Tab-separated table of C-alpha atoms and ligand atoms in Angstrom:
chain	number	residue	atom	x	y	z
A	1	MET	CA	-0.014	-0.097	-0.015
A	2	ASN	CA	2.776	2.407	0.882
A	3	SER	CA	4.483	2.213	-2.532
A	4	ILE	CA	1.460	3.908	-4.020
A	5	GLN	CA	1.350	6.547	-1.318
A	6	ASN	CA	5.034	7.149	-1.355
A	7	GLN	CA	5.163	7.846	-5.051
A	8	ALA	CA	4.084	11.281	-4.009
A	9	ARG	CA	6.688	12.734	-1.591
A	10	GLN	CA	4.678	14.359	1.143
A	11	LEU	CA	7.735	16.020	2.575
A	12	THR	CA	9.795	18.835	0.798
A	13	GLU	CA	13.561	18.409	0.249
A	14	ALA	CA	13.956	20.554	3.453
A	15	GLY	CA	11.800	17.863	5.326
A	16	GLU	CA	8.696	20.000	5.748
A	17	LEU	CA	5.297	18.676	5.440
A	18	ARG	CA	3.684	19.543	2.164
A	19	HIS	CA	0.976	17.006	1.496
A	20	LEU	CA	-0.413	14.699	4.198
A	21	LEU	CA	-1.272	11.224	2.503
A	22	THR	CA	-0.063	8.811	5.290
A	23	LEU	CA	1.310	8.809	8.815
A	24	ASP	CA	3.803	6.183	7.613
A	25	GLY	CA	7.214	7.654	7.276
A	26	LEU	CA	6.507	10.738	9.575
A	27	ASP	CA	8.861	10.920	12.606
A	28	ARG	CA	7.963	11.440	16.351
A	29	ASN	CA	9.233	15.105	16.235
A	30	MET	CA	6.911	16.004	13.399
A	31	VAL	CA	3.872	14.434	14.997
A	32	THR	CA	4.841	15.910	18.402
A	33	ALA	CA	5.024	19.291	16.733
A	34	LEU	CA	1.533	18.784	14.998
A	35	LEU	CA	-0.090	17.721	18.343
A	36	GLU	CA	1.333	20.802	20.046
A	37	ARG	CA	0.085	23.037	17.445
A	38	ALA	CA	-3.308	21.402	17.481
A	39	THR	CA	-3.379	21.764	21.230
A	40	GLY	CA	-2.902	25.523	20.888
A	41	TYR	CA	-6.169	25.755	18.943
A	42	LEU	CA	-8.327	23.919	21.693
A	43	ARG	CA	-10.604	26.151	23.655
A	44	PRO	CA	-13.079	25.174	26.459
A	45	SER	CA	-16.454	24.271	25.645
A	46	GLY	CA	-18.942	27.236	25.619
A	47	THR	CA	-16.046	29.745	24.701
A	48	ARG	CA	-15.327	31.297	21.397
A	49	PRO	CA	-13.353	28.836	19.138
A	50	ALA	CA	-9.778	29.683	18.130
A	51	THR	CA	-9.375	31.732	14.982
A	52	ASP	CA	-6.340	33.108	13.092
A	53	ASN	CA	-5.321	34.353	9.812
A	54	ALA	CA	-2.955	31.452	8.934
A	55	LEU	CA	-4.787	30.656	5.687
A	56	ALA	CA	-5.892	34.204	4.540
A	57	GLY	CA	-5.482	34.493	0.842
A	58	SER	CA	-5.554	30.631	0.496
A	59	THR	CA	-8.413	28.558	-1.064
A	60	VAL	CA	-9.267	25.012	0.241
A	61	ALA	CA	-11.469	22.706	-1.775
A	62	ASN	CA	-13.161	19.649	-0.088
A	63	LEU	CA	-13.743	16.958	-2.524
A	64	PHE	CA	-15.619	14.083	-0.673
A	65	PHE	CA	-16.378	11.068	-2.896
A	66	GLU	CA	-17.578	9.070	0.030
A	67	PRO	CA	-20.013	10.216	2.863
A	68	SER	CA	-18.617	12.027	5.818
A	69	THR	CA	-19.757	14.223	8.709
A	70	ARG	CA	-16.864	14.688	11.077
A	71	THR	CA	-13.954	14.930	8.624
A	72	ARG	CA	-15.634	17.120	6.035
A	73	ALA	CA	-17.296	19.488	8.683
A	74	SER	CA	-14.167	19.869	10.557
A	75	PHE	CA	-11.983	20.538	7.624
A	76	GLU	CA	-14.591	23.196	6.463
A	77	LEU	CA	-14.615	24.804	9.800
A	78	ALA	CA	-10.800	24.681	10.283
A	79	ALA	CA	-10.238	26.432	7.005
A	80	LYS	CA	-12.861	29.080	7.667
A	81	ARG	CA	-11.626	29.600	11.103
A	82	MET	CA	-8.249	30.392	9.566
A	83	ASN	CA	-9.610	32.792	7.076
A	84	ALA	CA	-9.416	30.644	4.052
A	85	ASP	CA	-11.809	30.637	1.141
A	86	VAL	CA	-13.511	27.302	1.259
A	87	LEU	CA	-15.122	25.361	-1.634
A	88	ASN	CA	-17.106	22.250	-0.780
A	89	LEU	CA	-17.712	20.595	-4.082
A	90	ASP	CA	-21.032	18.677	-4.275
A	91	VAL	CA	-19.796	15.638	-6.083
A	92	ASN	CA	-23.277	14.426	-6.908
A	93	THR	CA	-23.848	17.603	-9.096
A	94	SER	CA	-20.232	17.907	-10.251
A	95	SER	CA	-19.042	17.151	-13.867
A	96	ARG	CA	-17.590	13.911	-12.572
A	97	ILE	CA	-21.115	12.505	-12.955
A	98	LYS	CA	-20.783	13.305	-16.681
A	99	GLY	CA	-17.574	11.381	-16.962
A	100	GLU	CA	-15.018	13.974	-16.209
A	101	SER	CA	-11.809	12.366	-14.856
A	102	ILE	CA	-10.794	13.256	-11.309
A	103	LEU	CA	-7.573	14.893	-12.546
A	104	ASP	CA	-9.426	16.947	-14.974
A	105	THR	CA	-11.645	18.141	-12.004
A	106	ILE	CA	-8.592	18.997	-9.999
A	107	TYR	CA	-6.990	20.904	-13.005
A	108	THR	CA	-10.156	22.750	-13.341
A	109	LEU	CA	-10.220	23.929	-9.766
A	110	GLN	CA	-6.530	24.489	-9.720
A	111	ALA	CA	-7.130	26.848	-12.553
A	112	MET	CA	-9.382	28.773	-10.210
A	113	GLN	CA	-6.464	29.151	-7.716
A	114	VAL	CA	-7.306	26.390	-5.253
A	115	ASP	CA	-4.229	25.938	-3.194
A	116	VAL	CA	-5.253	22.812	-0.990
A	117	PHE	CA	-7.375	19.842	-1.946
A	118	VAL	CA	-9.051	17.619	0.835
A	119	ILE	CA	-9.780	14.380	-0.788
A	120	ARG	CA	-11.829	11.360	0.383
A	121	ASP	CA	-12.054	8.534	-2.041
A	122	ALA	CA	-13.029	4.880	-1.838
A	123	SER	CA	-10.162	3.773	-4.161
A	124	ALA	CA	-6.643	3.346	-2.910
A	125	GLY	CA	-4.011	5.780	-4.202
A	126	VAL	CA	-6.219	8.669	-5.413
A	127	SER	CA	-4.611	11.337	-3.030
A	128	ALA	CA	-1.235	10.201	-3.921
A	129	MET	CA	-2.107	10.264	-7.591
A	130	ILE	CA	-3.414	13.794	-7.370
A	131	ALA	CA	-0.390	14.980	-5.277
A	132	ASN	CA	1.814	13.582	-8.148
A	133	HIS	CA	0.013	15.868	-10.577
A	134	VAL	CA	-0.705	19.277	-8.839
A	135	GLU	CA	1.526	22.406	-9.249
A	136	PRO	CA	4.406	22.782	-6.801
A	137	HIS	CA	2.629	25.267	-4.688
A	138	VAL	CA	-0.539	22.991	-4.204
A	139	SER	CA	-1.131	20.621	-1.182
A	140	VAL	CA	-3.146	17.418	-0.980
A	141	LEU	CA	-4.710	16.126	2.307
A	142	ASN	CA	-5.864	12.620	2.585
A	143	ALA	CA	-9.297	12.759	4.201
A	144	GLY	CA	-9.818	8.982	4.166
A	145	GLU	CA	-8.683	6.551	1.464
A	146	ALA	CA	-10.260	3.137	1.001
A	147	ASN	CA	-9.336	0.743	3.815
A	148	ILE	CA	-5.697	2.146	3.728
A	149	SER	CA	-5.086	5.421	5.406
A	150	HIS	CA	-6.880	8.164	7.255
A	151	PRO	CA	-3.792	10.280	8.820
A	152	THR	CA	-5.784	13.197	10.190
A	153	GLN	CA	-8.109	10.485	12.126
A	154	GLY	CA	-4.851	8.719	13.419
A	155	LEU	CA	-3.407	12.153	14.634
A	156	LEU	CA	-6.678	13.078	16.448
A	157	ASP	CA	-6.618	9.616	18.101
A	158	ILE	CA	-3.097	10.126	19.160
A	159	LEU	CA	-3.793	13.474	20.543
A	160	THR	CA	-6.796	12.185	22.535
A	161	ILE	CA	-4.759	9.321	23.896
A	162	GLN	CA	-1.876	11.731	24.873
A	163	GLN	CA	-4.312	13.925	26.875
A	164	HIS	CA	-5.215	10.945	29.090
A	165	ASN	CA	-1.777	9.355	29.342
A	166	PRO	CA	1.192	10.853	27.549
A	167	CYS	CA	3.451	7.617	28.373
A	168	PHE	CA	2.930	6.172	25.013
A	169	GLU	CA	5.789	3.589	25.652
A	170	SER	CA	3.988	2.017	28.496
A	171	LEU	CA	0.509	1.902	26.950
A	172	THR	CA	-1.777	-1.211	26.064
A	173	VAL	CA	-4.121	-0.278	23.199
A	174	THR	CA	-6.723	-2.670	22.025
A	175	ILE	CA	-8.555	-2.067	18.763
A	176	VAL	CA	-11.652	-4.185	18.341
A	177	GLY	CA	-13.846	-4.572	15.038
A	178	ASP	CA	-13.631	-4.775	11.320
A	179	ILE	CA	-10.020	-4.431	11.147
A	180	ALA	CA	-9.803	-5.860	7.701
A	181	HIS	CA	-11.623	-2.778	6.246
A	182	SER	CA	-10.435	-0.125	8.619
A	183	ARG	CA	-8.271	2.928	7.425
A	184	VAL	CA	-8.878	4.058	10.937
A	185	ALA	CA	-7.033	1.082	12.513
A	186	CYS	CA	-4.137	1.372	9.986
A	187	SER	CA	-3.554	5.074	10.772
A	188	ALA	CA	-3.976	4.672	14.580
A	189	VAL	CA	-1.454	1.874	14.577
A	190	GLN	CA	1.080	3.869	12.509
A	191	GLY	CA	0.666	6.806	14.958
A	192	LEU	CA	1.026	4.713	17.946
A	193	ARG	CA	4.125	2.998	16.683
A	194	ILE	CA	5.643	6.445	15.744
A	195	MET	CA	5.005	7.555	19.310
A	196	GLY	CA	6.692	4.413	20.824
A	197	THR	CA	3.682	2.134	21.658
A	198	SER	CA	4.566	-1.538	21.417
A	199	ASP	CA	1.431	-3.353	22.996
A	200	ILE	CA	-1.022	-2.937	20.398
A	201	ARG	CA	-3.746	-5.741	20.227
A	202	LEU	CA	-6.127	-6.092	17.254
A	203	VAL	CA	-9.219	-8.094	17.585
A	204	SER	CA	-11.903	-8.840	14.892
A	205	PRO	CA	-14.525	-11.572	14.189
A	206	PRO	CA	-13.512	-14.521	11.845
A	207	GLY	CA	-13.725	-13.234	8.278
A	208	LEU	CA	-12.717	-9.787	9.190
A	209	GLU	CA	-9.003	-10.401	10.117
A	210	PRO	CA	-6.437	-8.036	8.833
A	211	ASP	CA	-3.502	-8.727	6.720
A	212	MET	CA	-0.954	-8.417	9.574
A	213	ALA	CA	1.599	-7.280	6.992
A	214	ASP	CA	-0.171	-4.007	7.290
A	215	PHE	CA	0.076	-3.875	10.960
A	216	PRO	CA	3.824	-4.475	11.856
A	217	GLY	CA	4.462	-5.089	15.486
A	218	SER	CA	0.805	-5.556	16.548
A	219	LYS	CA	-0.781	-8.740	17.894
A	220	PHE	CA	-3.878	-10.343	16.490
A	221	THR	CA	-6.452	-12.426	18.371
A	222	HIS	CA	-10.087	-13.278	18.006
A	223	ASP	CA	-10.384	-13.258	21.766
A	224	ILE	CA	-11.850	-9.956	22.735
A	225	ASP	CA	-11.990	-10.703	26.501
A	226	SER	CA	-8.279	-11.640	26.662
A	227	ALA	CA	-7.254	-8.741	24.526
A	228	ILE	CA	-9.097	-5.996	26.562
A	229	LYS	CA	-7.657	-7.174	29.958
A	230	ASP	CA	-5.501	-4.503	31.361
A	231	SER	CA	-5.704	-2.145	28.310
A	232	ASP	CA	-5.342	1.435	28.919
A	233	VAL	CA	-7.123	2.300	25.593
A	234	VAL	CA	-10.039	0.395	23.922
A	235	MET	CA	-11.022	1.461	20.524
A	236	ALA	CA	-14.204	-0.035	18.924
A	237	LEU	CA	-14.525	0.280	15.122
A	238	ARG	CA	-17.623	0.374	13.014
A	239	VAL	CA	-18.606	-2.656	11.009
A	240	GLN	CA	-18.248	-1.333	7.503
A	241	LYS	CA	-20.971	-3.483	5.728
A	242	GLU	CA	-20.347	-1.250	2.620
A	243	ARG	CA	-16.811	-2.758	2.197
A	244	ILE	CA	-17.578	-6.289	2.857
A	245	VAL	CA	-18.098	-8.124	-0.400
A	246	LYS	CA	-18.451	-11.703	0.759
A	247	GLU	CA	-21.961	-12.220	2.386
A	248	SER	CA	-20.523	-15.048	4.476
A	249	ASP	CA	-18.316	-12.533	6.285
A	250	LEU	CA	-21.472	-10.736	7.558
A	251	ILE	CA	-22.787	-11.652	11.213
A	252	THR	CA	-26.044	-10.316	12.540
A	253	ASN	CA	-26.076	-7.175	14.706
A	254	GLU	CA	-27.220	-9.215	17.623
A	255	GLN	CA	-24.451	-11.898	17.123
A	256	TYR	CA	-21.989	-9.079	16.716
A	257	LEU	CA	-22.832	-7.382	20.018
A	258	LEU	CA	-22.854	-10.627	21.945
A	259	GLN	CA	-19.372	-11.879	20.438
A	260	TYR	CA	-17.594	-8.620	19.856
A	261	GLY	CA	-19.623	-5.658	21.116
A	262	LEU	CA	-17.897	-3.195	23.619
A	263	THR	CA	-20.103	-3.803	26.661
A	264	ALA	CA	-19.797	-2.527	30.238
A	265	GLU	CA	-19.131	-6.096	31.399
A	266	ARG	CA	-16.188	-6.406	28.903
A	267	MET	CA	-14.773	-3.013	29.956
A	268	LYS	CA	-14.344	-4.382	33.539
A	269	GLN	CA	-11.522	-6.251	32.050
A	270	ALA	CA	-9.585	-3.002	31.137
A	271	LYS	CA	-7.686	-0.875	33.609
A	272	PRO	CA	-10.009	1.102	35.736
A	273	ASP	CA	-8.968	4.466	34.227
A	274	ALA	CA	-9.007	3.155	30.691
A	275	ILE	CA	-10.529	5.116	28.002
A	276	VAL	CA	-13.084	4.141	25.258
A	277	MET	CA	-12.673	5.438	21.766
A	278	HIS	CA	-14.725	5.266	18.478
A	279	PRO	CA	-13.839	7.099	15.356
A	280	GLY	CA	-17.606	7.513	14.450
A	281	PRO	CA	-20.107	7.094	12.875
A	282	MET	CA	-21.231	4.513	15.692
A	283	ASN	CA	-23.661	1.676	15.090
A	284	ARG	CA	-24.806	1.730	18.649
A	285	ASN	CA	-25.628	-1.500	20.292
A	286	VAL	CA	-23.841	-3.259	17.534
A	287	GLU	CA	-20.015	-2.617	18.189
A	288	ILE	CA	-20.492	-0.372	21.357
A	289	THR	CA	-23.455	-0.405	23.836
A	290	ASP	CA	-25.138	2.918	24.689
A	291	GLU	CA	-23.910	2.449	28.206
A	292	VAL	CA	-20.253	2.361	27.121
A	293	ALA	CA	-20.554	5.013	24.417
A	294	ASP	CA	-22.247	7.436	26.970
A	295	SER	CA	-20.157	6.306	29.975
A	296	ASP	CA	-17.439	8.584	31.883
A	297	GLN	CA	-14.762	6.359	30.286
A	298	SER	CA	-16.027	7.528	26.705
A	299	VAL	CA	-13.817	10.116	25.012
A	300	ILE	CA	-15.713	9.883	21.561
A	301	GLU	CA	-16.618	13.485	21.731
A	302	GLN	CA	-13.284	14.575	22.667
A	303	GLN	CA	-11.888	12.892	19.684
A	304	VAL	CA	-14.427	15.005	17.599
A	305	THR	CA	-13.066	18.227	19.242
A	306	ASN	CA	-9.501	17.121	18.715
A	307	GLY	CA	-10.219	16.461	15.029
A	308	LEU	CA	-11.029	20.104	14.358
A	309	ALA	CA	-7.851	21.223	16.147
A	310	ILE	CA	-5.890	18.612	14.318
A	311	ARG	CA	-7.054	19.655	10.986
A	312	MET	CA	-6.246	23.324	11.837
A	313	ALA	CA	-2.841	22.379	12.757
A	314	ILE	CA	-2.368	20.476	9.422
A	315	LEU	CA	-3.735	23.307	7.304
A	316	ALA	CA	-1.558	25.856	9.050
A	317	THR	CA	1.530	23.618	8.822
A	318	ILE	CA	1.214	22.898	5.141
A	319	THR	CA	0.449	26.584	4.341
A	320	GLU	CA	3.772	27.600	5.943
A	321	THR	CA	5.492	25.044	3.750
A	322	ARG	CA	3.729	26.258	0.551
A	323	LYS	CA	4.503	29.817	1.377
A	324	LYS	CA	8.228	29.144	1.743
A	325	GLY	CA	8.037	27.000	-1.576
B	401	CP	N1	-14.337	9.228	11.653
B	401	CP	C1	-14.740	9.717	10.323
B	401	CP	O1	-13.896	9.677	9.389
B	401	CP	O2	-16.064	10.025	10.399
B	401	CP	P1	-16.562	10.731	9.054
B	401	CP	O3	-16.847	9.515	8.116
B	401	CP	O4	-18.001	11.203	9.545
B	401	CP	O5	-15.839	11.711	8.456
């Protein structure tokens, strides 16, 4: 997977972030700097959100060829709060429906002086392919790519974990669910490994096992209860029925909850101060019960808040790189 992504260099010759396509290959200093920058954009709930002029004069285009609430809304708000012009292309009424290639759509928008493309697509390699074709002053941000990469989600997950326990090296993190189809799991594991976490446990039902070549250094089991035991962080993933092609890989919602759902009973196995994460959107009472999703251990809304701050940090960072360019 990474050969496709690495065809587009995401760092400049000087080692600065120009595109964000994957967390793979970023170093701890760069990730730490992004987390610190994002933290600077956080404000207490009920107060005015952070704003600045970092993107004044820049134009950001959001091109989401798959559904999204969190990522799309937070990229739009992030860009607007930093004074960018923002274009949200309605892909259902765009000329792509008439057969225009995605590259022709990009060239058309680039001709209108779009500086940053935020791309979500169901196909692997689309963000990297676009990054290989845009002009040198233009940046591409991967907002979710097939089952391969969701780097801003990975960063917001790392920031959320850091807020609860910054000792990444000593953490036990368990990720439960449809790992086979999860770009969230890929980017979370890449981010955790960059930060030094070595005890990463992956759990999925039979038929939804990952290719462990994509998760070096992680352990896999079908046994959710043994995996959750003594975990500091438990992340439930959505069952992605839209990506499951073999009917036999589907289990009913009731079976899933019984066998792999994150329940209060199962969470008793984790450390008492463990946090519960979910990238959203949630299938409540399938992969996670209402009781757990709404419990004091849940940091699911905090993940959303952090997502906006992370996207502000990324946009500000790549804009600095572009301006130096
Ligand atoms: N976690 C996530 O990517 O959510 P959306 O699909 O709503 O953007």
